[in-house]
Short mmCIF file of C-alpha atoms and ligand atoms in Angstrom, two decimals:
data_model
loop_
_atom_site.label_atom_id
_atom_site.label_comp_id
_atom_site.label_asym_id
_atom_site.label_seq_id
_atom_site.Cartn_x
_atom_site.Cartn_y
_atom_site.Cartn_z
CA MET A 1 18.45 -61.67 60.61
CA ARG A 2 20.44 -58.88 59.06
CA GLY A 3 17.30 -57.17 57.73
CA LEU A 4 15.79 -57.33 61.19
CA THR A 5 18.80 -55.60 62.75
CA ILE A 6 18.71 -52.81 60.21
CA ARG A 7 15.00 -52.26 60.66
CA ARG A 8 15.47 -52.10 64.43
CA GLY A 9 18.25 -49.58 63.94
CA LEU A 10 16.03 -47.36 61.81
CA ARG A 11 13.25 -47.52 64.35
CA GLY A 12 15.76 -46.43 67.01
CA LEU A 13 16.66 -43.37 64.97
CA ARG A 14 13.04 -42.31 64.54
CA LEU A 15 14.22 -39.43 62.35
CA PRO A 16 12.47 -36.95 64.62
CA ALA A 17 13.53 -33.65 63.07
CA LEU A 18 12.91 -34.80 59.52
CA LEU A 19 9.47 -36.09 60.30
CA ALA A 20 8.53 -32.88 62.11
CA SER A 21 8.37 -31.08 58.84
CA LEU A 22 5.73 -33.55 57.71
CA GLN A 23 3.22 -31.65 59.82
CA LEU A 24 3.36 -29.04 57.08
CA SER A 25 2.24 -31.67 54.61
CA GLY A 26 -0.69 -32.71 56.79
CA CYS A 27 0.77 -35.70 58.66
CA SER A 28 -0.05 -35.41 62.33
CA LEU A 29 2.78 -35.18 64.85
CA ALA A 30 0.84 -37.39 67.22
CA SER A 31 0.88 -40.28 64.76
CA TRP A 32 4.69 -40.12 64.84
CA GLY A 33 4.77 -40.01 68.64
CA MET A 34 6.16 -36.48 68.50
CA ASP A 35 3.45 -34.47 70.21
CA GLY A 36 4.35 -35.35 73.79
CA PRO A 37 3.89 -32.85 76.63
CA MET A 38 7.48 -31.63 76.18
CA SER A 39 7.72 -31.75 72.39
CA PHE A 40 9.00 -28.52 70.88
CA PHE A 41 7.69 -29.60 67.48
CA ASN A 42 4.27 -28.26 68.37
CA PRO A 43 5.03 -24.76 69.72
CA LYS A 44 2.41 -22.82 71.69
CA GLY A 45 4.45 -19.67 72.22
CA GLU A 46 5.99 -17.09 69.91
CA LEU A 47 9.58 -17.76 70.99
CA ALA A 48 9.28 -21.52 70.61
CA ALA A 49 7.79 -21.03 67.13
CA ILE A 50 10.64 -18.78 66.01
CA GLN A 51 13.24 -21.14 67.44
CA LEU A 52 11.62 -24.12 65.69
CA ASP A 53 11.77 -22.19 62.38
CA VAL A 54 15.49 -21.60 62.86
CA LEU A 55 16.02 -25.29 63.58
CA MET A 56 14.01 -26.43 60.56
CA ILE A 57 15.80 -24.05 58.15
CA ALA A 58 19.21 -25.32 59.32
CA LEU A 59 17.90 -28.87 59.10
CA TRP A 60 16.66 -28.52 55.52
CA VAL A 61 19.90 -26.85 54.41
CA CYS A 62 21.81 -29.77 55.92
CA VAL A 63 19.46 -32.28 54.30
CA ALA A 64 20.03 -30.59 50.92
CA ILE A 65 23.84 -30.64 51.36
CA PHE A 66 23.68 -34.27 52.46
CA ALA A 67 21.51 -35.27 49.51
CA ILE A 68 23.62 -33.44 46.91
CA THR A 69 27.04 -34.50 48.19
CA GLY A 70 25.81 -38.04 48.84
CA SER A 71 24.43 -38.35 45.30
CA LEU A 72 27.63 -36.97 43.76
CA TYR A 73 29.67 -39.35 45.86
CA PHE A 74 27.76 -42.42 44.72
CA TYR A 75 27.63 -41.19 41.13
CA THR A 76 31.42 -40.76 41.15
CA LEU A 77 31.90 -44.11 42.81
CA PHE A 78 30.04 -45.98 40.07
CA ARG A 79 30.85 -43.78 37.09
CA PHE A 80 34.62 -43.83 37.62
CA ARG A 81 35.07 -47.24 39.17
CA SER A 82 37.93 -49.36 37.95
CA ARG A 83 36.99 -51.56 35.00
CA PRO A 84 38.82 -54.63 33.68
CA GLY A 85 41.50 -53.53 31.27
CA ASP A 86 41.96 -49.92 32.37
CA GLU A 87 43.36 -50.31 35.89
CA ASP A 88 46.15 -47.82 35.06
CA ARG A 89 43.86 -45.05 33.82
CA VAL A 90 43.91 -41.88 35.99
CA PRO A 91 40.73 -39.81 35.69
CA GLU A 92 41.07 -36.15 34.73
CA GLN A 93 42.35 -34.16 37.74
CA LEU A 94 40.46 -31.02 38.70
CA HIS A 95 42.88 -29.69 41.30
CA GLY A 96 43.56 -26.01 40.75
CA ASN A 97 40.29 -25.35 38.94
CA THR A 98 39.78 -21.75 40.13
CA ALA A 99 36.32 -21.31 38.71
CA LEU A 100 35.07 -24.48 40.42
CA GLU A 101 36.63 -23.54 43.76
CA ILE A 102 35.24 -20.01 43.75
CA GLY A 103 31.88 -21.40 42.67
CA LEU A 104 31.81 -23.85 45.58
CA ILE A 105 32.79 -21.10 48.03
CA GLY A 106 29.93 -19.04 46.60
CA VAL A 107 27.46 -21.90 47.08
CA PHE A 108 28.43 -22.30 50.74
CA VAL A 109 28.31 -18.56 51.41
CA VAL A 110 24.74 -18.57 50.10
CA LEU A 111 23.82 -21.63 52.21
CA LEU A 112 25.34 -20.07 55.34
CA ALA A 113 23.47 -16.84 54.64
CA ILE A 114 20.20 -18.78 54.41
CA ILE A 115 20.91 -20.12 57.92
CA THR A 116 22.39 -16.92 59.36
CA VAL A 117 19.71 -14.40 58.43
CA PRO A 118 16.82 -16.07 60.29
CA ASN A 119 19.18 -16.89 63.19
CA VAL A 120 20.19 -13.26 63.64
CA ARG A 121 16.57 -12.18 63.27
CA ALA A 122 15.58 -14.69 65.98
CA LEU A 123 18.35 -13.40 68.27
CA PHE A 124 16.98 -9.87 68.05
CA VAL A 125 13.47 -11.11 68.87
CA MET A 126 14.79 -13.18 71.80
CA GLU A 127 16.76 -10.24 73.16
CA ASP A 128 13.80 -7.87 72.98
CA ILE A 129 13.17 -8.39 76.69
CA PRO A 130 10.82 -5.90 78.33
CA SER A 131 12.03 -4.04 81.42
CA ARG A 132 10.12 -4.54 84.68
CA GLU A 133 8.31 -1.26 83.96
CA ASP A 134 7.31 -2.23 80.43
CA ALA A 135 6.52 -5.90 80.99
CA ASP A 136 2.90 -7.00 81.40
CA LEU A 137 4.17 -9.17 84.24
CA THR A 138 7.50 -10.05 85.83
CA VAL A 139 8.10 -13.46 87.39
CA GLU A 140 11.15 -14.22 89.50
CA VAL A 141 12.04 -17.86 88.94
CA TRP A 142 14.22 -19.52 91.58
CA GLY A 143 15.99 -22.82 90.97
CA TYR A 144 16.41 -24.85 94.15
CA GLN A 145 17.58 -28.41 94.79
CA TRP A 146 15.27 -29.74 93.37
CA TRP A 147 12.23 -27.67 92.82
CA TRP A 148 11.15 -24.35 91.36
CA GLY A 149 10.02 -21.25 93.25
CA PHE A 150 8.02 -18.50 91.53
CA GLU A 151 7.63 -15.00 92.94
CA TYR A 152 5.47 -12.24 91.55
CA PRO A 153 7.00 -8.89 92.52
CA GLY A 154 4.32 -6.30 93.20
CA HIS A 155 1.63 -8.95 93.65
CA GLU A 156 2.62 -10.49 97.02
CA VAL A 157 2.34 -13.96 95.52
CA ARG A 158 4.83 -16.79 95.98
CA THR A 159 4.29 -20.28 94.71
CA ALA A 160 6.25 -23.41 93.92
CA ASN A 161 6.42 -25.80 90.99
CA GLU A 162 3.44 -24.22 89.22
CA MET A 163 4.05 -21.01 87.34
CA HIS A 164 0.94 -19.06 86.38
CA ILE A 165 0.87 -16.45 83.61
CA PRO A 166 -1.79 -14.66 81.57
CA VAL A 167 -2.13 -15.80 77.96
CA GLY A 168 -1.05 -13.52 75.08
CA LYS A 169 1.08 -11.25 77.29
CA LYS A 170 4.80 -10.70 77.17
CA ILE A 171 6.20 -11.95 80.48
CA ARG A 172 9.60 -10.92 81.79
CA VAL A 173 11.25 -13.94 83.43
CA GLU A 174 14.19 -13.37 85.80
CA LEU A 175 16.20 -16.47 86.69
CA TYR A 176 17.87 -16.82 90.08
CA SER A 177 19.80 -19.60 91.83
CA ASP A 178 21.50 -19.58 95.22
CA ASN A 179 22.87 -23.10 94.84
CA VAL A 180 23.95 -24.78 91.59
CA ILE A 181 23.29 -24.24 87.89
CA HIS A 182 19.82 -25.23 86.67
CA SER A 183 18.15 -24.59 83.34
CA PHE A 184 14.64 -23.23 82.87
CA TRP A 185 12.83 -24.96 80.00
CA VAL A 186 9.22 -25.12 78.88
CA PRO A 187 9.70 -26.71 75.43
CA LYS A 188 6.35 -25.70 73.94
CA ILE A 189 6.77 -22.08 75.04
CA ALA A 190 10.46 -21.17 74.69
CA GLY A 191 13.97 -22.55 74.47
CA LYS A 192 15.97 -23.13 77.63
CA LEU A 193 18.09 -20.65 79.58
CA ASP A 194 20.54 -21.44 82.38
CA VAL A 195 19.79 -20.44 85.96
CA ILE A 196 23.15 -19.44 87.40
CA PRO A 197 24.23 -18.52 90.95
CA ASN A 198 25.40 -14.90 91.37
CA GLN A 199 24.01 -13.92 88.00
CA VAL A 200 20.51 -12.94 86.94
CA ASN A 201 19.66 -14.26 83.48
CA VAL A 202 16.60 -12.69 81.91
CA MET A 203 14.32 -13.86 79.11
CA TRP A 204 10.76 -13.32 77.97
CA ILE A 205 8.01 -15.79 77.29
CA GLN A 206 4.53 -15.61 75.86
CA ALA A 207 1.89 -18.32 75.63
CA ASP A 208 -0.49 -18.24 72.66
CA GLU A 209 -3.17 -20.48 74.14
CA ALA A 210 -4.52 -21.01 77.62
CA GLY A 211 -3.45 -24.38 78.95
CA GLU A 212 -0.90 -26.31 80.96
CA TYR A 213 2.63 -26.78 79.67
CA TRP A 214 5.24 -29.02 81.24
CA GLY A 215 8.64 -27.63 82.10
CA GLN A 216 11.80 -29.37 83.23
CA CYS A 217 15.21 -28.48 84.57
CA ALA A 218 17.53 -29.02 81.62
CA GLU A 219 20.93 -28.83 83.32
CA LEU A 220 22.34 -31.70 85.38
CA CYS A 221 22.14 -30.29 88.92
CA GLY A 222 22.45 -33.31 91.18
CA ALA A 223 20.79 -36.55 92.25
CA SER A 224 17.18 -35.52 91.59
CA HIS A 225 17.77 -33.34 88.53
CA ALA A 226 15.33 -35.49 86.55
CA ASN A 227 12.74 -34.96 89.30
CA MET A 228 12.82 -31.19 88.91
CA ARG A 229 9.75 -30.64 86.81
CA PHE A 230 7.15 -27.91 86.87
CA LYS A 231 4.01 -26.78 85.13
CA LEU A 232 3.47 -23.51 83.34
CA ILE A 233 -0.22 -22.67 83.52
CA ALA A 234 -1.44 -20.02 81.09
CA HIS A 235 -4.78 -18.42 81.98
CA GLU A 236 -7.09 -16.08 80.14
CA PRO A 237 -6.26 -12.60 81.56
CA ASP A 238 -9.37 -12.44 83.78
CA ASP A 239 -8.71 -15.91 85.17
CA PHE A 240 -5.13 -14.90 85.87
CA LYS A 241 -6.33 -11.87 87.86
CA ALA A 242 -8.62 -14.15 89.84
CA TRP A 243 -5.70 -16.51 90.49
CA VAL A 244 -3.55 -13.64 91.81
CA GLU A 245 -6.38 -12.47 94.08
CA ALA A 246 -6.89 -15.98 95.43
CA ASN A 247 -3.17 -16.56 96.02
CA ARG A 248 -2.03 -13.29 97.56
CA GLY A 249 -1.82 -12.88 101.29
CA PRO A 250 -2.68 -15.34 104.02
CA ALA A 251 -4.47 -18.60 103.33
CA ARG A 252 -7.26 -19.73 105.58
CA PRO A 253 -8.12 -23.41 105.86
CA VAL A 254 -11.23 -24.29 103.88
CA THR A 255 -12.94 -27.12 105.73
CA THR A 256 -16.01 -29.29 105.55
CA GLU A 257 -17.85 -30.77 108.49
CA ALA A 258 -16.20 -34.09 107.74
CA ASN A 259 -12.59 -32.89 107.91
CA ALA A 260 -12.76 -29.88 110.27
CA GLU A 261 -11.47 -31.84 113.23
CA ALA A 262 -8.57 -33.40 111.29
CA VAL A 263 -7.63 -30.01 109.79
CA ALA A 264 -7.55 -28.34 113.22
CA ARG A 265 -5.42 -31.18 114.62
CA GLY A 266 -3.17 -31.05 111.55
CA GLU A 267 -2.74 -27.27 111.83
CA GLN A 268 -1.63 -27.63 115.44
CA ALA A 269 0.72 -30.52 114.64
CA PHE A 270 2.19 -28.68 111.64
CA LEU A 271 2.79 -25.45 113.55
CA GLN A 272 4.54 -27.39 116.34
CA SER A 273 6.66 -29.49 113.98
CA ALA A 274 10.05 -28.96 112.41
CA CYS A 275 8.22 -28.30 109.10
CA ILE A 276 7.94 -24.58 109.93
CA GLY A 277 11.71 -24.16 109.83
CA CYS A 278 11.73 -24.69 106.06
CA HIS A 279 8.21 -23.92 104.84
CA ARG A 280 6.16 -20.75 104.85
CA VAL A 281 2.43 -20.58 105.41
CA SER A 282 1.44 -16.94 105.05
CA GLY A 283 -0.37 -15.58 108.10
CA THR A 284 1.16 -18.09 110.56
CA HIS A 285 4.46 -18.31 112.41
CA SER A 286 5.62 -20.84 109.81
CA VAL A 287 8.09 -18.62 107.98
CA GLY A 288 10.84 -20.92 106.68
CA LEU A 289 12.06 -20.14 103.18
CA SER A 290 14.34 -23.02 102.24
CA GLY A 291 11.45 -25.27 101.13
CA PRO A 292 8.44 -24.59 98.91
CA ASP A 293 5.96 -21.94 100.10
CA LEU A 294 2.85 -23.82 101.25
CA SER A 295 0.56 -20.80 101.69
CA HIS A 296 -2.03 -21.95 99.14
CA PHE A 297 -0.84 -25.52 98.83
CA GLY A 298 -4.33 -26.99 98.53
CA SER A 299 -4.88 -25.19 95.23
CA ARG A 300 -1.91 -26.90 93.57
CA THR A 301 -2.24 -29.93 91.34
CA LEU A 302 1.28 -31.30 91.77
CA LEU A 303 3.48 -32.50 94.57
CA GLY A 304 7.24 -32.95 94.91
CA SER A 305 8.07 -30.75 91.91
CA GLY A 306 5.78 -32.52 89.49
CA MET A 307 6.52 -36.04 90.68
CA LEU A 308 3.10 -36.85 92.12
CA GLU A 309 -0.47 -35.73 91.82
CA ASN A 310 -1.37 -33.55 94.80
CA ASN A 311 -3.89 -35.64 96.73
CA HIS A 312 -4.28 -36.83 100.30
CA GLU A 313 -2.81 -40.29 99.81
CA ASN A 314 0.28 -39.05 97.95
CA LEU A 315 0.83 -36.23 100.42
CA VAL A 316 0.81 -38.56 103.43
CA ASP A 317 3.28 -40.77 101.57
CA TRP A 318 5.47 -37.76 100.76
CA ILE A 319 5.46 -36.47 104.36
CA MET A 320 6.47 -39.88 105.72
CA ARG A 321 9.14 -40.90 103.20
CA PRO A 322 10.34 -37.94 101.16
CA GLN A 323 13.82 -39.35 100.71
CA GLU A 324 12.58 -42.54 99.08
CA ILE A 325 10.37 -40.62 96.67
CA LYS A 326 12.90 -37.94 95.77
CA PRO A 327 16.43 -39.12 96.62
CA GLY A 328 18.77 -36.51 98.05
CA ASN A 329 16.30 -33.68 98.61
CA ILE A 330 16.73 -31.65 101.80
CA MET A 331 13.41 -32.65 103.41
CA PRO A 332 13.98 -35.13 106.24
CA PRO A 333 11.19 -37.50 107.31
CA VAL A 334 10.26 -35.50 110.44
CA VAL A 335 6.81 -37.07 110.91
CA ALA A 336 7.00 -40.77 111.71
CA ASP A 337 3.46 -41.27 112.96
CA ARG A 338 0.85 -41.97 110.25
CA ASP A 339 -2.00 -40.39 112.22
CA THR A 340 -0.14 -37.10 112.50
CA ALA A 341 0.92 -37.24 108.84
CA GLU A 342 -2.73 -37.76 107.84
CA ALA A 343 -3.82 -34.75 109.91
CA ILE A 344 -1.05 -32.53 108.53
CA ALA A 345 -2.01 -33.59 105.01
CA SER A 346 -5.64 -32.64 105.71
CA TYR A 347 -4.50 -29.23 106.97
CA LEU A 348 -2.17 -28.49 104.03
CA LEU A 349 -4.75 -29.56 101.46
CA SER A 350 -7.31 -27.27 103.08
CA LEU A 351 -5.11 -24.23 102.35
CA LYS A 352 -6.77 -23.08 99.13
CU1 LIG B 1 17.93 -28.36 88.42
CU2 LIG B 1 18.65 -30.07 86.91
#
């Protein structure tokens, strides 16, 4: 019974940081359940890699201190324990041993230096943020309740919940909030930074490999804080250019013979609905800015800030009961009729 409890306790601990270092010795992170989509133990960006190094150095120093002091403690405990017959014996007292004290101070100065030097080095790298002029690309990141807006100054592109960048380039990221404090975090790419009202925090990121990386708001910001996810999508530079071209300016519905009628009906219904007060569809009179920009909505893979896959069925569901899916968000259920919701979904998904 007791053994069982202890084993359960150990499994609960999982020893994540310790085990991470095993990747150096060839053990795979995946086999330890530590290569999830938001695991920072498998960095794919320069900043995340540097920050992981800093963490691991501090961790190993602490492990060494723990092992040495722990061993000395147990050695002392057994070596100098009270034995029958010498209960009155007082072991030799070391208080006031100057050489020992200075030696210990020296040891800790060295240990702190081992931690401090890479930390300071990492700080300089983190703070080497390119200006708008020098950066390969600047992205304005806006934290809303509860979703992410991304704007590309100079490119006439606005998107939501999916941030696109070219791979291997140093990206300047400016963080804005007009509501509460959020925190921008893509664990595999870089450590988190707060998104604060009335203050622009700036950082840089760089992705080493093309791919999709999950991000998450990392600061409690209200009821749906945990539903404030996003995807960082890193493209090869040519693919990124193509993405910018496809996403700038007005979006025209792309229809097939099968859905042309529904799309036309949906467009009309959407443009006459309350939706246009909060959402923008470039090239139409739908110019609201308090909700996600829907200009090229059909090209997105996610819905509701990463909560759902972006497909027809989920979108109809989202339009009809947004409050049940994401509690507390500011989108009211303005479309009650399923037929209309289906048509609007067809229209929005046709906006490529
Ligand atoms: Cu935004 Cu938590």
